[in-house]
Short mmCIF file of C-alpha atoms in Angstrom, two decimals:
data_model
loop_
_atom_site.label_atom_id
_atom_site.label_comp_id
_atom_site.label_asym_id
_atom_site.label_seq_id
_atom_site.Cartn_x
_atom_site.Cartn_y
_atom_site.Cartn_z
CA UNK V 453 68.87 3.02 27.85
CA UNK V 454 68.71 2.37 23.89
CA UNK V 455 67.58 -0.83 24.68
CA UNK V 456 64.45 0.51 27.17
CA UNK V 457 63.30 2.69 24.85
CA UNK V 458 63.34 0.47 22.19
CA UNK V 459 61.28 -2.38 23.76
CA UNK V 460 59.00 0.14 25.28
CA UNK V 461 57.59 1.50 21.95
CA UNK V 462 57.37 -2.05 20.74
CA UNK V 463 55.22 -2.88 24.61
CA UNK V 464 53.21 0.66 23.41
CA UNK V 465 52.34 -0.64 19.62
CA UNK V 466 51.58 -4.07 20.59
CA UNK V 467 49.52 -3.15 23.45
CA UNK V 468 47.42 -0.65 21.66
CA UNK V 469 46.88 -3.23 18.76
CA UNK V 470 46.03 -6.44 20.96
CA UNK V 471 43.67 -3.41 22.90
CA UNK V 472 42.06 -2.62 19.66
CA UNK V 473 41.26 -6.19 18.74
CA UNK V 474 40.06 -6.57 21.79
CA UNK V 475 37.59 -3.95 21.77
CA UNK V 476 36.34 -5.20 18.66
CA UNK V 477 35.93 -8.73 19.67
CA UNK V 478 33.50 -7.59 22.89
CA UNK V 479 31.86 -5.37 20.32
CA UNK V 480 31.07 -8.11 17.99
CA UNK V 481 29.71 -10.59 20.60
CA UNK V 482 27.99 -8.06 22.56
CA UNK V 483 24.06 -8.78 22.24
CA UNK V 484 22.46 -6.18 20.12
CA UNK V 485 20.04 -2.97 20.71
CA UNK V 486 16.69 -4.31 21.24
CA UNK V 487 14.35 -1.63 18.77
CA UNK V 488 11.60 -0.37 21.13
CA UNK V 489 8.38 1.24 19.50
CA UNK V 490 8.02 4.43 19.94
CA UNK V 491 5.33 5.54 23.09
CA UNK V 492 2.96 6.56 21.13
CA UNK V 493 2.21 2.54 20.13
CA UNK V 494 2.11 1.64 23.53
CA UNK V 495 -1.39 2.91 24.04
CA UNK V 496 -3.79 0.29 25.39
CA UNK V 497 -8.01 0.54 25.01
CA UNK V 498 -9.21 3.65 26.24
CA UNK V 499 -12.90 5.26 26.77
CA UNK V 500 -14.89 6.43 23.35
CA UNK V 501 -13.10 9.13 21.78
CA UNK V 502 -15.26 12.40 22.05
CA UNK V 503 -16.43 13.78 18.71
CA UNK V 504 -14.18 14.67 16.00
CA UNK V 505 -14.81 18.09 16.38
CA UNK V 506 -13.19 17.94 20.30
CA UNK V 507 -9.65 17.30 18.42
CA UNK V 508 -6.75 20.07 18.30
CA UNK V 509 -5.81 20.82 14.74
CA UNK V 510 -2.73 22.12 13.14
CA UNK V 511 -1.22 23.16 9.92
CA UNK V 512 2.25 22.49 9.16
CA UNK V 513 4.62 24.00 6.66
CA UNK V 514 3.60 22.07 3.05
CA UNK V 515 -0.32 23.38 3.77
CA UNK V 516 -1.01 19.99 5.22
CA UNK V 517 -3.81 19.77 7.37
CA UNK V 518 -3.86 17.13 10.75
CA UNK V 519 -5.31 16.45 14.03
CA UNK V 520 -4.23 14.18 16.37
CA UNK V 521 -5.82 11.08 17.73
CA UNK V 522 -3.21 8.73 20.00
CA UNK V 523 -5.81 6.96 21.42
CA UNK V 524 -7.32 4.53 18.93
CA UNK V 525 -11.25 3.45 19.66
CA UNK V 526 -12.53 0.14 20.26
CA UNK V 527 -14.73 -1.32 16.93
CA UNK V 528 -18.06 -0.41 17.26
CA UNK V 529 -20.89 -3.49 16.71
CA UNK V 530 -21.99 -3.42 13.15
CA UNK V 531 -24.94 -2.14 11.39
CA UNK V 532 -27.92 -4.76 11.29
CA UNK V 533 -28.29 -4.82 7.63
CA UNK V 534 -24.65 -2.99 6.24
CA UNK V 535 -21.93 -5.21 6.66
CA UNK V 536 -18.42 -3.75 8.66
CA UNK V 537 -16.32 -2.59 6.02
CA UNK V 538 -12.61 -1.64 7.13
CA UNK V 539 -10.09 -0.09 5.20
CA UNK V 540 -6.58 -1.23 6.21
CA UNK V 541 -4.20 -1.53 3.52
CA UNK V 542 -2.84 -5.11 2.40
CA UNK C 782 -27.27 -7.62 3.26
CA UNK C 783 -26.66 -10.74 1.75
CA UNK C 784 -23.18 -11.26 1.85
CA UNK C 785 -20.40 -14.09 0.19
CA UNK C 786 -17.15 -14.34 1.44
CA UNK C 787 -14.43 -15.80 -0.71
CA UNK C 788 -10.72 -15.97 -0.28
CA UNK C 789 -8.58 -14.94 -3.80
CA UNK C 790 -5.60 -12.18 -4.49
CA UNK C 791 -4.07 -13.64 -1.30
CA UNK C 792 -6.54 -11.78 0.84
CA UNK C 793 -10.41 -12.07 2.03
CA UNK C 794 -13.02 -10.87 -0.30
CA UNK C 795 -16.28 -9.87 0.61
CA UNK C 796 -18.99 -9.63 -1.45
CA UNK C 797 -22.04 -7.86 -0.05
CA UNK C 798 -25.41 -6.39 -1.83
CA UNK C 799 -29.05 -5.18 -1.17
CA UNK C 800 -32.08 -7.52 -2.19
CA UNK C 801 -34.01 -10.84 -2.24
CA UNK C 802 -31.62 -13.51 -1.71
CA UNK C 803 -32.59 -15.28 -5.06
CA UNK C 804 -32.57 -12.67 -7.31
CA UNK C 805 -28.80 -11.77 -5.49
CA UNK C 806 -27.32 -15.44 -6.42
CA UNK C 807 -26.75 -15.62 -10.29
CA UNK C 808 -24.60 -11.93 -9.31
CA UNK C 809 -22.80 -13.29 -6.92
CA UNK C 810 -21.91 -16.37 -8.88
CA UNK C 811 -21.07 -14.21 -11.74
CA UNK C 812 -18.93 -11.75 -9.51
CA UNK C 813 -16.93 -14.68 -8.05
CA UNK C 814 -16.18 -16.07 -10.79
CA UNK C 815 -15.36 -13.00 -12.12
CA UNK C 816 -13.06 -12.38 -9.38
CA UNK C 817 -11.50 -15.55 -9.74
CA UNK C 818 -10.34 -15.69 -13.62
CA UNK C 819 -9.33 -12.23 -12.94
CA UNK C 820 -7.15 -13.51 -10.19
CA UNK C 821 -5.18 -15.97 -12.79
CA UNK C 822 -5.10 -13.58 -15.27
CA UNK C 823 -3.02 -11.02 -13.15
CA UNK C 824 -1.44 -12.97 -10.87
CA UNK C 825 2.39 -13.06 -10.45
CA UNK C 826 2.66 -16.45 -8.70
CA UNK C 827 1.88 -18.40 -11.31
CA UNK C 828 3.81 -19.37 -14.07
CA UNK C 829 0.56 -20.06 -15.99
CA UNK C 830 -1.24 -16.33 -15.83
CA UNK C 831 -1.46 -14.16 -18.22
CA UNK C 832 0.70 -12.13 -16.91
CA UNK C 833 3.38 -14.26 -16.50
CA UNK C 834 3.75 -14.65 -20.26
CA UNK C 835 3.38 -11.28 -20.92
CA UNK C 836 6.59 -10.74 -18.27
CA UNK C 837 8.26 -13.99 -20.15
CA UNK C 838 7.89 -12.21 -23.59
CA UNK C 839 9.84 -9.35 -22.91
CA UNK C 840 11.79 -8.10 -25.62
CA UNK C 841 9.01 -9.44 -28.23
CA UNK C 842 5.50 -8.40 -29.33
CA UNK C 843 3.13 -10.45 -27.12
CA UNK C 844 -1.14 -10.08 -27.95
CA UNK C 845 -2.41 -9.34 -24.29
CA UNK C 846 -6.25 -9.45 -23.95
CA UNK C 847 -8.11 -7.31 -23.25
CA UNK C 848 -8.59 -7.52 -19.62
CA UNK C 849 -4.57 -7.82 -19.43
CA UNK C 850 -4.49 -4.46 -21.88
CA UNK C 851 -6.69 -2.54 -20.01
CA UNK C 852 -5.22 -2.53 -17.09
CA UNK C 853 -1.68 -2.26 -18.67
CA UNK C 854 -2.76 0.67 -20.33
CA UNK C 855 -3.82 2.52 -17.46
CA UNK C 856 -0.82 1.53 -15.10
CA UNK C 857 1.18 3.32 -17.76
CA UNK C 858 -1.10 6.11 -17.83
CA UNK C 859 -1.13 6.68 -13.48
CA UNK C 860 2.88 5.93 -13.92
CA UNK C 861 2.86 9.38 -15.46
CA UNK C 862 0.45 11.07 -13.34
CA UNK C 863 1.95 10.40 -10.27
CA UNK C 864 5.64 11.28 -11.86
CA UNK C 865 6.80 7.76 -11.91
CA UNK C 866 6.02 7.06 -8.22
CA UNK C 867 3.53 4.55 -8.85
CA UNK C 868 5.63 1.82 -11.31
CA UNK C 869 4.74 -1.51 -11.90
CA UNK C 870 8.37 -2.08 -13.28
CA UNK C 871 9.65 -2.27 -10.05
CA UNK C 872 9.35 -6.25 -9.64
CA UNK C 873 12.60 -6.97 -9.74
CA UNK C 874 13.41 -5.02 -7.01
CA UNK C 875 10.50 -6.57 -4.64
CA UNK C 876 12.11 -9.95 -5.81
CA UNK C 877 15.53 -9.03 -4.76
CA UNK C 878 14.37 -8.04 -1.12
CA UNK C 879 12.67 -11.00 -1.01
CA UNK C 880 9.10 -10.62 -2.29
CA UNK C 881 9.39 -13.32 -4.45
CA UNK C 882 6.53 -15.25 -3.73
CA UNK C 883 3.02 -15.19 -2.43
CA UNK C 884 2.46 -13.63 0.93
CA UNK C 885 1.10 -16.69 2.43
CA UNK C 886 3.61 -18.71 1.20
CA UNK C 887 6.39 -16.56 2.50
CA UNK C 888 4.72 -16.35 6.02
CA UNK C 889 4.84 -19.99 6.41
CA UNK C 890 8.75 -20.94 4.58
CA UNK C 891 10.33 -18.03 7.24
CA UNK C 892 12.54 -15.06 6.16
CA UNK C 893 13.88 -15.06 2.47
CA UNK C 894 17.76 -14.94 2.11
CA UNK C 895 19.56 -12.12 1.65
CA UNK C 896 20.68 -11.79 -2.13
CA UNK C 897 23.69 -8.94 -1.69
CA UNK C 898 25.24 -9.94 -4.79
CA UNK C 899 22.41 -8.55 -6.74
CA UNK C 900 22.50 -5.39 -6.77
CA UNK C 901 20.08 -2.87 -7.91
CA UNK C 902 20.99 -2.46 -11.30
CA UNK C 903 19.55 0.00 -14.35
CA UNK C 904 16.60 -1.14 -15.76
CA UNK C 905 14.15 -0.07 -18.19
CA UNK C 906 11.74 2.58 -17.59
CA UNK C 907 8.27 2.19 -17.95
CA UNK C 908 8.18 5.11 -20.47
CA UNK C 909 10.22 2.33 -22.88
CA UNK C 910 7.32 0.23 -22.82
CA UNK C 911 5.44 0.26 -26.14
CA UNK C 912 1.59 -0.51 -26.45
CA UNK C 913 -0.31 -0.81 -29.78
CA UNK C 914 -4.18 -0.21 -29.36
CA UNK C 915 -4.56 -1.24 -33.08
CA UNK C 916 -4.14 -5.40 -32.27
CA UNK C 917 -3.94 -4.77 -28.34
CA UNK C 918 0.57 -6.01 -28.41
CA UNK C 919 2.32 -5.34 -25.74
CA UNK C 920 6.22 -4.79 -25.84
CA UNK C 921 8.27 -4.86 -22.83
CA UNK C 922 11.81 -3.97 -23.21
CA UNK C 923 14.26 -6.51 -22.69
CA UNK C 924 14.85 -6.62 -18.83
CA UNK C 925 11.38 -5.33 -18.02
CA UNK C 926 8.60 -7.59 -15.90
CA UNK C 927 5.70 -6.00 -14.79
CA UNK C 928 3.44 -6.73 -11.36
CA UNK C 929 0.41 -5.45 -11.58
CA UNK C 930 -1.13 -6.61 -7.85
CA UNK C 931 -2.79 -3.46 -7.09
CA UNK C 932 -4.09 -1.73 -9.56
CA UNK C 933 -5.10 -4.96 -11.02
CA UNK C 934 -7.00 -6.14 -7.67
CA UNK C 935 -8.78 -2.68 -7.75
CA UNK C 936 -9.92 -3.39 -11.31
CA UNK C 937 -11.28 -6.47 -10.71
CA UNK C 938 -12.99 -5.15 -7.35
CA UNK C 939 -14.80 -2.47 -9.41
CA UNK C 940 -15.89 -4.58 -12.45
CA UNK C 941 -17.01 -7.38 -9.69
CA UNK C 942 -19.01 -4.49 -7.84
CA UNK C 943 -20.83 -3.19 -11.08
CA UNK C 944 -21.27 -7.09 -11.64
CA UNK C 945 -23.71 -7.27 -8.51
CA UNK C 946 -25.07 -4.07 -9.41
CA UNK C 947 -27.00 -5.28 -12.38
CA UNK C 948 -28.89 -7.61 -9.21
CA UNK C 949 -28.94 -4.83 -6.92
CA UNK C 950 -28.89 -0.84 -6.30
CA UNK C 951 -26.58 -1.32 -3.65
CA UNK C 952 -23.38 -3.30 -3.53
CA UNK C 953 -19.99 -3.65 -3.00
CA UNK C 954 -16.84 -5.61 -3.39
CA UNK C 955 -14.37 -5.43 -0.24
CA UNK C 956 -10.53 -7.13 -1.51
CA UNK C 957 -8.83 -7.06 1.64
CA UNK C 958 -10.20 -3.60 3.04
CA UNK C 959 -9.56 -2.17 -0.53
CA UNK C 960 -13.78 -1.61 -1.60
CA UNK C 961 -15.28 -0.12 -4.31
CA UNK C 962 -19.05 0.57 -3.52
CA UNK C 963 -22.09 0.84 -5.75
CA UNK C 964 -25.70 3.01 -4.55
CA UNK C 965 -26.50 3.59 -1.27
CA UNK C 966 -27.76 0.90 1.13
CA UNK C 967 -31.84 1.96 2.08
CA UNK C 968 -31.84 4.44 5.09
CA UNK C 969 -28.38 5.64 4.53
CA UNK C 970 -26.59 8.56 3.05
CA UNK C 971 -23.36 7.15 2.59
CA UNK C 972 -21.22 4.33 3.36
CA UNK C 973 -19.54 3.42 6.69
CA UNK C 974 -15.83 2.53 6.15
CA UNK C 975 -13.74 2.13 9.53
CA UNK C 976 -10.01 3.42 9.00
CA UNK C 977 -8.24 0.61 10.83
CA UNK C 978 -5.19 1.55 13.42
CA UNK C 979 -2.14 0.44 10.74
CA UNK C 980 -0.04 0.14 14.16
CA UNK C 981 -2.78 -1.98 16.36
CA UNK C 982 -4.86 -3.67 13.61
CA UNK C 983 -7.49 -4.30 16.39
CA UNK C 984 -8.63 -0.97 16.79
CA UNK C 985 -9.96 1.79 14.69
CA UNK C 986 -8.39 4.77 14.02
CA UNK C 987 -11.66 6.63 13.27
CA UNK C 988 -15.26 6.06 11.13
CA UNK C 989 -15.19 7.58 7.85
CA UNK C 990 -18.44 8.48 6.04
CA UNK C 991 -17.54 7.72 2.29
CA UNK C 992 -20.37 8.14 -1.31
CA UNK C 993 -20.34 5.65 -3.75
CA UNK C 994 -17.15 4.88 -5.39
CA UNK C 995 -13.57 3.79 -4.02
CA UNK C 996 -11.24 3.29 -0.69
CA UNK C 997 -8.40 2.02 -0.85
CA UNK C 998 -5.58 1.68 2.24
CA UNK C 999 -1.91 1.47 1.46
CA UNK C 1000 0.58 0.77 4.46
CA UNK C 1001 4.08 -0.28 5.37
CA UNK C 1002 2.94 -2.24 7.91
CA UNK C 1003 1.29 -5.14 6.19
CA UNK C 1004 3.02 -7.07 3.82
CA UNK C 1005 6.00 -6.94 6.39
CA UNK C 1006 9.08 -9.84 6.61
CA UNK C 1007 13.06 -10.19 7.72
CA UNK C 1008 15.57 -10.87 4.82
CA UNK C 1009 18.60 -11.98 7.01
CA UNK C 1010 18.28 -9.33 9.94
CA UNK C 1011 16.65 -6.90 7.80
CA UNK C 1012 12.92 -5.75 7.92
CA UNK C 1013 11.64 -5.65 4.81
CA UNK C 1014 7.99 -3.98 3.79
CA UNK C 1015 6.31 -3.98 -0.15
CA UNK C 1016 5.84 -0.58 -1.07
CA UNK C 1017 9.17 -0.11 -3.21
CA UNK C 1018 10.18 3.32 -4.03
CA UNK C 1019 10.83 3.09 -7.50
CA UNK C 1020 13.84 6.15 -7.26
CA UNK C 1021 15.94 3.94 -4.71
CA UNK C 1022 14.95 0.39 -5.85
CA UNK C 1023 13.92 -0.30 -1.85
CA UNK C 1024 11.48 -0.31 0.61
CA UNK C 1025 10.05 3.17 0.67
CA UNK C 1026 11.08 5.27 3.79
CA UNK C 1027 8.21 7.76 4.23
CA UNK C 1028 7.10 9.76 7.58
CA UNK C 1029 3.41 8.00 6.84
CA UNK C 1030 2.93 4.64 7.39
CA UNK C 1031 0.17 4.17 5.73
CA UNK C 1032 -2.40 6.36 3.33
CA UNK C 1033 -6.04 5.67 2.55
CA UNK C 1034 -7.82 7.53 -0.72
CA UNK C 1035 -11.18 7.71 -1.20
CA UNK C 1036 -11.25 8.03 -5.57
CA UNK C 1037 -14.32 7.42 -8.17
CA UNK C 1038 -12.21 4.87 -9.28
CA UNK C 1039 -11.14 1.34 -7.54
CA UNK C 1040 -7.64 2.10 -9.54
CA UNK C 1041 -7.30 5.22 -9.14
CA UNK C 1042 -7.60 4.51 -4.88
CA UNK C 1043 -4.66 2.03 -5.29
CA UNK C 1044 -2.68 3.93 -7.41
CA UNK C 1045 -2.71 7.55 -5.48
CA UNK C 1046 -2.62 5.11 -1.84
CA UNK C 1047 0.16 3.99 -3.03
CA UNK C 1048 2.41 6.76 -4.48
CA UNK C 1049 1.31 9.10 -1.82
CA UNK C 1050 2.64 6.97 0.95
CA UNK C 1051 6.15 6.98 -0.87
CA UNK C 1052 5.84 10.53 -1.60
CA UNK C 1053 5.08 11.23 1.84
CA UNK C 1054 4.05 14.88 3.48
CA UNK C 1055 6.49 17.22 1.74
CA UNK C 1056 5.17 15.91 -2.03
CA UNK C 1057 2.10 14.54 -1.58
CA UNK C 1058 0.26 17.76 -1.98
CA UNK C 1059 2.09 18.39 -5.42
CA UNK C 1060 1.53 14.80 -6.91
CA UNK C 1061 -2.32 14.82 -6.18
CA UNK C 1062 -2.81 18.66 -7.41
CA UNK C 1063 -0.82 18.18 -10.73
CA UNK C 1064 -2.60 14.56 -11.33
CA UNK C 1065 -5.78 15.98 -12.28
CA UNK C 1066 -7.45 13.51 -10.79
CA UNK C 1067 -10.14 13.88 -8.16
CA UNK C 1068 -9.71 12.29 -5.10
CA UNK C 1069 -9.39 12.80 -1.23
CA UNK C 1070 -6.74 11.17 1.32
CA UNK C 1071 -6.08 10.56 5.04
CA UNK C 1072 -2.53 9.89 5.82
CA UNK C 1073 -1.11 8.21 9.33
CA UNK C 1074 2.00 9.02 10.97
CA UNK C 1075 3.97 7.12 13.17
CA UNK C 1076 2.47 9.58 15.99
CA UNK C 1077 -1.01 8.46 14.74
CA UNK C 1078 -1.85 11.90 13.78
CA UNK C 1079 -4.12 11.86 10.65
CA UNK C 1080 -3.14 14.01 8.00
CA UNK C 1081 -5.31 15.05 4.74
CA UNK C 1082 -7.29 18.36 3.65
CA UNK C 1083 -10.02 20.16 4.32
CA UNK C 1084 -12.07 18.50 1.78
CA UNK C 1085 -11.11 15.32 3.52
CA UNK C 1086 -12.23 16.00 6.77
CA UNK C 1087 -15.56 17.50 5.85
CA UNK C 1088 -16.14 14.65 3.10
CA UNK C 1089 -14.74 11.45 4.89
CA UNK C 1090 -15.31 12.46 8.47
CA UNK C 1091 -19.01 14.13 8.37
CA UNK C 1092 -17.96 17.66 10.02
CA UNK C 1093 -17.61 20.62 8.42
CA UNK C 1094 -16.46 22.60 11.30
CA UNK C 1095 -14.07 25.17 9.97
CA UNK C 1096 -10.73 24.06 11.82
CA UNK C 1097 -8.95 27.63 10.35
CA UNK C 1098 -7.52 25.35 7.73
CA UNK C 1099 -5.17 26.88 4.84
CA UNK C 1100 -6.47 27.17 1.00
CA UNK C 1101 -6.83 24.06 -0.49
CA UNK C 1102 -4.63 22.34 -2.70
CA UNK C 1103 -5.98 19.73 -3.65
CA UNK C 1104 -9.40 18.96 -6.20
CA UNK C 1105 -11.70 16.71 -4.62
CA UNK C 1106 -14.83 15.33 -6.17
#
């Protein structure tokens, strides 16, 4: 009966180990989380926006003013004379 | 129009003014070239600008120029307006995550290693930097190298601009979509400037009605690369040493000053919603912003929206905060 017991906790704590490593080998090779955008980005080209006036505005806790505008506007053509200047960042 | 087109500061340049095509020329020869020497002056890239050897000569005296001084001078001087949030110190830390060469260059040789041995490490502050107006010196602490990209391109955009306005009342320089604009074309009131989508550059966020004077864009997702698996952008925050996490991705000022644009687009994007109304009250400087979330919602003042957008619709708006010209 000694005996039993005896190999069964060593069956118990080499089972859980070997279980464990397992676990962490399928966890290494498993393919990784691909990062979606968020659903907002996935807008495609809609009509002309109405006016900016038409938008809902807000306030929000810092006294920050914004409105929203998810659906982004194709470019217009540009002025005959004035070239099209864009401000994007770089 | 008449309109040159150039490429220099790693990005497109236009060059655009009003008037008879021959008396525009000798400007725009004298603007480009302008443009250009300013280029190798402040560059970073090159070994053999200006500012190179001022970066090289830290620890000793070194006699800047006084292009090189200027602009010095006032990056110091917005490094304290904006409470250290705009820091030209910082380029050791866009080195280490990768940013250690030209844009272009790093587009086409793939994704920079990943350096994890150097860590981000105490460096100098900017405040340690010591400038002598008497015989224009410059000291940089040991440690210290400076990049001056864009503040510098926003000085050389506004002294190119006021270039072509000696050959014309209306003008403007456009480095990359940051512009400063001289006049008033004939038959218009002020300037069209599109606010381009930061998230789908192919569309327009909205059409901005701007004076004479600055814009100037800063966003997170331009100057964008992998180091190893990580995404890296270039707007460090100087209190981490990293890639500034902000709930805008990018922010667009509209300033009477080309530097002033880049400076407050730039430290208002890493101060983000929750301290960008503090930074541009206590800066004492004059300007007016439109920040983009993630959402696309556009975020800015009253002053903003009545000055930029062309309405002056009362949208039940809260006091203002913030001084605009």
């Amino acid at each position: 009966m000694k005996i039993f017991r005896k190999v069964l906790h060593y069956w118990i704590a080499i089972a859980s180990v070997l279980s464990f490593l397992g676990g962490w080998v399928i966890l290494a090779h498993s393919p990784k989380p691909v990062q979606s955008q968020p659903a907002s980005v996935q807008s495609v080209a809609l009509p002309n926006l109405p006016p900016i006036q038409a938008y809902g505005s807000n306030v929000n806790n810092n006294g920050l003013n914004f409105f929203s505008n998810n659906n982004s506007q194709s470019s217009p053509q540009p002025s005959t004379s004035v070239p099209m200047l864009r401000t994007r960042g770089s | 129009m008449e309109t040159v087109q150039l490429r220099a500061m790693n990005t497109d340049v236009l060059l655009a003014a009003e008037g008879q095509s021959d008396q525009l020329q000798p400007g725009f020869e004298q603007a480009r070239q302008f443009i250009q020497e300013g280029e190798s002056r402040f560059t970073r890239f090159s070994e053999q600008s200006e500012l190179s050897e001022l970066n090289r000569s830290a620890g000793e005296r070194f006699h800047a120029s006084p292009d090189l001084f200027s602009v010095v001078s006032l990056a110091r001087r917005f490094f304290h307006l904006t409470r250290g949030l705009f820091d030209p110190s910082i380029l050791p830390d866009l080195k280490r995550v990768g940013y250690d060469r030209s844009m272009d260059l790093l587009r086409q040789q793939g994704p920079a290693p990943l350096f994890e041995s150097l860590l981000a490490g105490e460096r100098p502050s900017l405040s340690e930097m010591d400038l002598d107006e008497a015989d224009h010196t410059i000291l940089l602490p040991h440690g210290m190298a400076l990049d001056l990209g864009g503040i510098a391109k926003g000085w050389i955009a506004e002294q190119a601009a006021n270039i072509l306005s000696s050959v014309s009342t209306a003008s403007v320089v456009d480095a990359g979509g940051d512009m400063f604009l001289v006049g008033l074309p004939s038959g218009l009131e002020q300037w069209p400037v599109e606010l381009e989508d930061p998230l789908q550059p192919e569309n327009i966020l909205i059409s901005l009605k701007v004076n004479p004077g600055a814009v100037a864009t800063s966003t997170v997702t331009k100057r964008v690369w992998k180091q190893a698996d990580k995404d890296r952008h270039h707007i460090i925050d100087p209190r981490t040493h990293a890639p500034a996490i902000s709930d805008w991705i990018s922010v667009t000022v509209v300033a009477p000053h080309a530097y002033e644009a880049e400076v407050f687009a730039k430290a208002l994007l890493i101060a983000g919603p929750q301290e960008a109304q503090g930074i541009a009250h206590n800066s004492g400087i004059q300007f007016s912003y439109l920040a983009v979330d993630q959402a696309k919602k556009i975020w800015g003042n009253q002053e903003s929206l009545e000055n930029l957008l062309g309405t002056s619709q009362n949208f039940g708006f809260k006091p203002l905060l913030l001084p605009v010209a």
